[in-house]
Amino acid sequence: MLSCHMTRSCHNDFGGNHRYLKAMLLTPTTLAYGRSRTCRERTRFGIIDITFVNMGEALDRGLEGFLPGVHRYPYKGKDDFPNVMNYELTLPDRREFFLVTNLSQHTFEADFFNTEDKPFSHSWKEYFYDSQLLVVEMLPRVPHERASRRLSQFIMSVADANAQLSPDNLIIPDGTAAVQLGTSAKCPDESFRPLYFAHQAFPTVIVETAFTESPQKLEQDARRWVTQSNGQVTVITVHLEESTERIVLQRWVLANGSPVRRQETTITNVRGARRNEGASVQITNAPFIIPYQELLARAPRSSNGRDISIDVMALGLLCEQVWASQ
């Protein structure tokens, strides 16, 4: 079926017929075997082309986790891209991401990868070389950023304590630095590696956080990281469920040639019936552990190396900070 979530009328392909567009939104299977289409909308940011991508085509690209709520726009150059971003920001149903199509590898590297110009250098999440498709991350939501940054701080606090005991334990935080992952270039939400791994292709631990993405998409990302790095990467996923104020932490590794989940910890903010009752935090399966061997890519050489252990107190603090003022 066809992915289409625009709520305004499109004039070229649909002849300005708003009723037809509404019918298509309600009964997308009527276009199940149709080809991808593009419509054009005049906005205060200029004329925007919106691509309606056939579901089957998108599934072939391995993007099923993004469907069906993410908009797609053909790339029309550096002058047009900020207009598309501004347009997305005005949409009431906007998601964390949108997709840019028809972006060649040469143009991607020139306009997005090898530049420090904003918003190009800091906006993209992943580029697929084979399908010439770019995943663009909108302004991250506050809970997403709080979760990623706070978890990174917990990891680095223990890692720095280990480094004080022995310089061999020194960890470098690589943040969102892009990594070549199979047929794509991908930016994690956080990443870490030992100092002696500075020139290796992969970090040893990465963090992927999802706020509006589905848990299925998050798991798909974890499996890709683990599989395509041949087990060199341990993946920490953080799924944020706003309706229940719950955080789900998982650790993924490669075992017997397949990605497996080694741990799952849930943290839930339980609010009282009355405003003045405050909130309590419920935690299952604590502490959350990142083994020393997975972070350092080797066993400890002495007693001067500890696992990254995020205890109940730290997990409770994470939950309180992520959901503050929500």
Short mmCIF file of C-alpha atoms in Angstrom, two decimals:
data_model
loop_
_atom_site.label_atom_id
_atom_site.label_comp_id
_atom_site.label_asym_id
_atom_site.label_seq_id
_atom_site.Cartn_x
_atom_site.Cartn_y
_atom_site.Cartn_z
CA MET A 1 0.00 0.00 0.00
CA LEU A 2 0.98 3.62 -0.31
CA SER A 3 2.46 5.62 2.55
CA CYS A 4 0.68 8.97 2.76
CA HIS A 5 0.11 11.07 5.85
CA MET A 6 -0.24 14.59 4.53
CA THR A 7 -3.37 16.39 5.65
CA ARG A 8 -3.35 19.22 3.11
CA SER A 9 -4.50 18.99 -0.49
CA CYS A 10 -1.93 18.17 -3.20
CA HIS A 11 -2.42 19.76 -6.58
CA ASN A 12 -0.38 18.07 -9.28
CA ASP A 13 -1.00 14.33 -9.10
CA PHE A 14 -4.41 14.62 -7.45
CA GLY A 15 -5.80 17.56 -9.39
CA GLY A 16 -6.45 19.61 -6.26
CA ASN A 17 -9.15 17.14 -5.22
CA HIS A 18 -9.15 17.19 -1.42
CA ARG A 19 -11.88 14.55 -1.25
CA TYR A 20 -9.78 12.17 -3.31
CA LEU A 21 -6.80 12.71 -1.01
CA LYS A 22 -8.97 12.06 2.04
CA ALA A 23 -10.30 8.87 0.48
CA MET A 24 -6.77 7.73 -0.26
CA LEU A 25 -5.76 8.32 3.34
CA LEU A 26 -8.67 6.25 4.59
CA THR A 27 -8.33 3.44 2.04
CA PRO A 28 -4.64 3.19 1.10
CA THR A 29 -5.03 -0.34 -0.27
CA THR A 30 -6.69 1.12 -3.37
CA LEU A 31 -3.18 2.09 -4.46
CA ALA A 32 -1.42 -1.03 -3.22
CA TYR A 33 0.11 -1.84 -6.58
CA GLY A 34 0.64 1.70 -7.78
CA ARG A 35 3.98 3.32 -8.37
CA SER A 36 5.44 5.99 -6.14
CA ARG A 37 4.00 9.45 -6.82
CA THR A 38 5.01 12.99 -6.06
CA CYS A 39 2.73 15.92 -5.38
CA ARG A 40 3.60 19.57 -5.00
CA GLU A 41 2.42 21.97 -2.31
CA ARG A 42 2.87 25.72 -2.14
CA THR A 43 3.89 26.81 1.38
CA ARG A 44 5.23 29.95 2.99
CA PHE A 45 8.66 28.30 2.71
CA GLY A 46 8.30 27.87 -1.04
CA ILE A 47 7.04 25.02 -3.21
CA ILE A 48 7.57 21.66 -1.49
CA ASP A 49 7.54 18.31 -3.31
CA ILE A 50 6.20 15.44 -1.20
CA THR A 51 6.80 11.86 -2.36
CA PHE A 52 4.24 9.16 -1.66
CA VAL A 53 6.29 5.96 -1.65
CA ASN A 54 4.80 2.58 -2.45
CA MET A 55 4.93 0.42 0.68
CA GLY A 56 6.43 -2.53 -1.15
CA GLU A 57 9.30 -0.38 -2.45
CA ALA A 58 9.99 0.98 1.01
CA LEU A 59 9.93 -2.47 2.59
CA ASP A 60 12.51 -3.60 0.05
CA ARG A 61 14.75 -0.80 1.33
CA GLY A 62 14.60 -2.17 4.88
CA LEU A 63 12.74 0.86 6.21
CA GLU A 64 9.64 -0.87 7.54
CA GLY A 65 10.29 0.56 11.02
CA PHE A 66 9.73 4.06 9.65
CA LEU A 67 6.39 3.25 8.09
CA PRO A 68 3.75 4.46 7.73
CA GLY A 69 4.02 7.85 9.41
CA VAL A 70 7.18 9.42 7.99
CA HIS A 71 7.11 11.92 5.11
CA ARG A 72 9.48 11.74 2.14
CA TYR A 73 10.88 14.56 -0.01
CA PRO A 74 13.05 14.38 -3.16
CA TYR A 75 16.34 16.24 -2.72
CA LYS A 76 16.44 19.45 -4.75
CA GLY A 77 19.64 21.03 -3.47
CA LYS A 78 21.08 22.93 -0.52
CA ASP A 79 18.82 25.93 -1.05
CA ASP A 80 15.67 23.82 -0.85
CA PHE A 81 16.60 21.57 2.09
CA PRO A 82 16.18 24.19 4.88
CA ASN A 83 12.72 24.97 3.47
CA VAL A 84 11.76 21.31 3.80
CA MET A 85 12.99 21.23 7.39
CA ASN A 86 11.08 24.39 8.26
CA TYR A 87 7.96 22.99 6.62
CA GLU A 88 8.21 19.75 8.63
CA LEU A 89 8.48 21.77 11.84
CA THR A 90 5.11 23.38 11.13
CA LEU A 91 3.25 20.07 10.75
CA PRO A 92 1.07 19.08 13.72
CA ASP A 93 1.73 15.38 13.08
CA ARG A 94 5.48 15.63 12.59
CA ARG A 95 7.67 12.74 13.66
CA GLU A 96 11.27 12.58 14.85
CA PHE A 97 12.39 11.86 11.29
CA PHE A 98 11.64 12.48 7.65
CA LEU A 99 13.23 10.92 4.57
CA VAL A 100 15.03 12.58 1.66
CA THR A 101 15.03 10.63 -1.61
CA ASN A 102 17.03 10.87 -4.86
CA LEU A 103 20.23 11.89 -3.07
CA SER A 104 23.32 10.53 -4.84
CA GLN A 105 26.35 9.39 -2.86
CA HIS A 106 28.44 12.20 -4.32
CA THR A 107 25.88 14.83 -3.31
CA PHE A 108 25.42 13.28 0.14
CA GLU A 109 29.16 13.38 0.81
CA ALA A 110 29.50 16.95 -0.48
CA ASP A 111 26.39 18.45 1.12
CA PHE A 112 26.01 16.45 4.35
CA PHE A 113 29.00 14.25 5.24
CA ASN A 114 32.02 16.45 4.50
CA THR A 115 30.68 19.75 5.79
CA GLU A 116 30.29 21.61 9.05
CA ASP A 117 27.44 23.75 7.71
CA LYS A 118 24.23 23.60 9.70
CA PRO A 119 21.63 22.18 9.31
CA PHE A 120 23.33 19.76 6.91
CA SER A 121 26.08 18.33 9.12
CA HIS A 122 23.97 17.84 12.25
CA SER A 123 20.59 16.86 10.84
CA TRP A 124 21.04 13.45 9.26
CA LYS A 125 20.78 10.10 11.04
CA GLU A 126 21.52 7.56 8.29
CA TYR A 127 22.27 7.42 4.57
CA PHE A 128 21.53 4.33 2.46
CA TYR A 129 23.99 4.13 -0.43
CA ASP A 130 22.05 1.58 -2.48
CA SER A 131 18.69 3.39 -2.41
CA GLN A 132 20.18 6.94 -2.25
CA LEU A 133 17.95 7.75 0.69
CA LEU A 134 18.73 9.96 3.69
CA VAL A 135 17.08 9.73 7.12
CA VAL A 136 16.88 13.23 8.60
CA GLU A 137 16.39 13.76 12.33
CA MET A 138 14.27 16.73 13.29
CA LEU A 139 14.93 18.77 16.41
CA PRO A 140 15.15 16.00 19.03
CA ARG A 141 12.45 15.97 21.70
CA VAL A 142 13.52 16.80 25.25
CA PRO A 143 13.00 13.29 26.74
CA HIS A 144 15.08 11.77 23.92
CA GLU A 145 18.01 14.09 24.61
CA ARG A 146 17.77 13.76 28.39
CA ALA A 147 17.85 9.97 28.19
CA SER A 148 20.79 9.79 25.77
CA ARG A 149 22.91 12.41 27.53
CA ARG A 150 22.23 11.17 31.05
CA LEU A 151 22.99 7.57 30.16
CA SER A 152 26.23 8.71 28.54
CA GLN A 153 27.16 10.55 31.73
CA PHE A 154 26.57 7.43 33.83
CA ILE A 155 28.74 5.34 31.51
CA MET A 156 31.56 7.87 31.42
CA SER A 157 31.56 8.41 35.19
CA VAL A 158 32.39 4.74 35.78
CA ALA A 159 34.73 4.61 32.77
CA ASP A 160 36.68 7.61 34.06
CA ALA A 161 36.97 6.00 37.49
CA ASN A 162 38.39 2.90 35.82
CA ALA A 163 40.86 5.04 33.87
CA GLN A 164 42.10 6.60 37.12
CA LEU A 165 43.02 3.11 38.29
CA SER A 166 44.80 2.23 35.05
CA PRO A 167 45.45 4.26 31.86
CA ASP A 168 44.72 1.09 29.87
CA ASN A 169 41.06 1.55 30.80
CA LEU A 170 40.68 4.96 29.14
CA ILE A 171 37.43 5.31 27.17
CA ILE A 172 36.75 7.88 24.43
CA PRO A 173 33.18 9.16 23.98
CA ASP A 174 32.57 9.45 20.22
CA GLY A 175 29.05 10.83 20.56
CA THR A 176 27.09 10.80 17.30
CA ALA A 177 30.10 10.35 14.98
CA ALA A 178 29.05 8.54 11.78
CA VAL A 179 29.98 4.89 11.28
CA GLN A 180 30.04 2.92 8.02
CA LEU A 181 27.52 0.14 8.64
CA GLY A 182 27.21 -2.23 5.69
CA THR A 183 25.58 -0.33 2.83
CA SER A 184 24.83 2.76 4.91
CA ALA A 185 26.47 5.49 6.97
CA LYS A 186 24.77 5.71 10.36
CA CYS A 187 25.00 8.04 13.36
CA PRO A 188 24.28 6.52 16.79
CA ASP A 189 22.83 8.64 19.58
CA GLU A 190 25.96 7.99 21.69
CA SER A 191 29.07 5.85 21.16
CA PHE A 192 32.17 4.80 23.08
CA ARG A 193 35.47 3.06 22.41
CA PRO A 194 38.77 2.38 24.21
CA LEU A 195 41.66 4.71 23.48
CA TYR A 196 43.58 1.90 21.79
CA PHE A 197 40.54 1.39 19.48
CA ALA A 198 40.71 4.97 18.24
CA HIS A 199 41.35 3.98 14.62
CA GLN A 200 39.06 0.95 14.45
CA ALA A 201 36.04 0.99 12.16
CA PHE A 202 33.51 0.47 14.95
CA PRO A 203 33.01 1.77 18.48
CA THR A 204 32.63 -0.95 21.11
CA VAL A 205 29.38 0.34 22.64
CA ILE A 206 26.67 2.49 21.09
CA VAL A 207 23.39 3.88 22.43
CA GLU A 208 20.22 4.16 20.35
CA THR A 209 17.28 6.04 21.88
CA ALA A 210 13.70 6.11 20.57
CA PHE A 211 10.91 8.44 21.67
CA THR A 212 8.43 8.39 18.78
CA GLU A 213 9.96 5.44 16.93
CA SER A 214 8.46 2.01 17.49
CA PRO A 215 10.22 -0.60 19.65
CA GLN A 216 10.32 -2.77 16.52
CA LYS A 217 12.38 -0.15 14.67
CA LEU A 218 14.69 0.18 17.67
CA GLU A 219 15.22 -3.58 17.79
CA GLN A 220 15.84 -3.61 14.05
CA ASP A 221 18.57 -1.00 14.50
CA ALA A 222 20.14 -2.99 17.34
CA ARG A 223 20.23 -6.16 15.26
CA ARG A 224 21.80 -4.32 12.32
CA TRP A 225 24.54 -2.79 14.46
CA VAL A 226 25.41 -6.13 16.06
CA THR A 227 25.24 -8.19 12.86
CA GLN A 228 26.97 -5.81 10.45
CA SER A 229 29.78 -5.09 12.90
CA ASN A 230 30.27 -8.86 13.28
CA GLY A 231 29.75 -8.54 17.01
CA GLN A 232 32.28 -5.76 17.55
CA VAL A 233 29.50 -3.45 18.76
CA THR A 234 27.40 -3.86 21.90
CA VAL A 235 24.13 -1.96 21.54
CA ILE A 236 22.25 -0.28 24.37
CA THR A 237 18.70 0.59 23.34
CA VAL A 238 16.56 3.07 25.25
CA HIS A 239 12.85 3.06 24.45
CA LEU A 240 10.78 5.87 25.96
CA GLU A 241 7.03 5.34 26.42
CA GLU A 242 5.52 8.73 27.12
CA SER A 243 1.98 7.53 27.89
CA THR A 244 3.18 5.32 30.76
CA GLU A 245 6.35 7.32 31.58
CA ARG A 246 8.32 4.12 31.21
CA ILE A 247 11.91 3.60 30.06
CA VAL A 248 13.06 0.23 28.71
CA LEU A 249 16.81 -0.39 28.58
CA GLN A 250 18.15 -3.36 26.62
CA ARG A 251 21.64 -4.66 25.88
CA TRP A 252 22.25 -6.48 22.58
CA VAL A 253 25.30 -8.57 21.64
CA LEU A 254 26.27 -11.21 19.09
CA ALA A 255 26.11 -14.83 20.33
CA ASN A 256 26.58 -17.91 18.13
CA GLY A 257 26.38 -15.74 15.04
CA SER A 258 23.07 -14.08 15.93
CA PRO A 259 22.08 -10.88 17.77
CA VAL A 260 20.63 -11.62 21.21
CA ARG A 261 19.25 -9.50 24.02
CA ARG A 262 21.31 -10.05 27.16
CA GLN A 263 19.42 -7.80 29.58
CA GLU A 264 16.24 -5.78 29.82
CA THR A 265 15.59 -3.28 32.61
CA THR A 266 12.40 -1.25 32.94
CA ILE A 267 11.98 1.97 34.90
CA THR A 268 8.50 3.42 35.37
CA ASN A 269 7.49 6.74 36.84
CA VAL A 270 4.33 6.06 38.90
CA ARG A 271 2.48 9.25 39.70
CA GLY A 272 0.13 9.57 42.65
CA ALA A 273 -3.61 10.06 42.30
CA ARG A 274 -3.25 13.65 43.48
CA ARG A 275 -0.79 16.25 42.27
CA ASN A 276 0.72 16.77 45.73
CA GLU A 277 1.47 13.06 46.12
CA GLY A 278 4.43 13.25 43.78
CA ALA A 279 5.72 10.16 42.00
CA SER A 280 7.51 6.93 42.82
CA VAL A 281 9.77 4.91 40.55
CA GLN A 282 9.36 1.19 39.90
CA ILE A 283 12.42 -0.64 38.58
CA THR A 284 12.77 -4.23 37.40
CA ASN A 285 16.02 -6.13 36.81
CA ALA A 286 18.52 -3.67 38.27
CA PRO A 287 21.37 -2.91 38.09
CA PHE A 288 21.76 -2.43 34.35
CA ILE A 289 25.21 -3.71 33.42
CA ILE A 290 27.59 -3.12 30.52
CA PRO A 291 30.38 -5.67 31.03
CA TYR A 292 33.95 -4.38 31.11
CA GLN A 293 34.92 -6.85 28.40
CA GLU A 294 32.31 -5.49 25.99
CA LEU A 295 33.30 -1.86 26.53
CA LEU A 296 37.08 -2.43 26.49
CA ALA A 297 37.02 -5.32 23.97
CA ARG A 298 39.20 -7.41 26.28
CA ALA A 299 39.16 -8.99 29.71
CA PRO A 300 40.46 -6.97 32.69
CA ARG A 301 44.23 -7.30 33.10
CA SER A 302 43.97 -6.81 36.85
CA SER A 303 41.43 -5.96 39.51
CA ASN A 304 41.55 -2.36 38.26
CA GLY A 305 38.64 -2.79 35.88
CA ARG A 306 34.94 -2.72 36.70
CA ASP A 307 31.77 -3.31 34.74
CA ILE A 308 29.58 -0.31 34.04
CA SER A 309 26.88 -0.92 36.64
CA ILE A 310 23.96 1.52 36.69
CA ASP A 311 22.32 0.94 40.05
CA VAL A 312 18.80 1.56 41.35
CA MET A 313 19.60 5.09 42.50
CA ALA A 314 21.04 6.09 39.12
CA LEU A 315 18.17 4.45 37.23
CA GLY A 316 15.64 6.27 39.40
CA LEU A 317 17.41 9.55 38.76
CA LEU A 318 17.39 8.84 35.03
CA CYS A 319 13.63 8.28 35.11
CA GLU A 320 12.91 11.40 37.16
CA GLN A 321 15.00 13.58 34.86
CA VAL A 322 13.65 12.17 31.60
CA TRP A 323 10.01 12.67 32.59
CA ALA A 324 10.39 15.94 34.49
CA SER A 325 7.70 18.47 33.48
CA GLN A 326 6.00 15.94 31.22
#
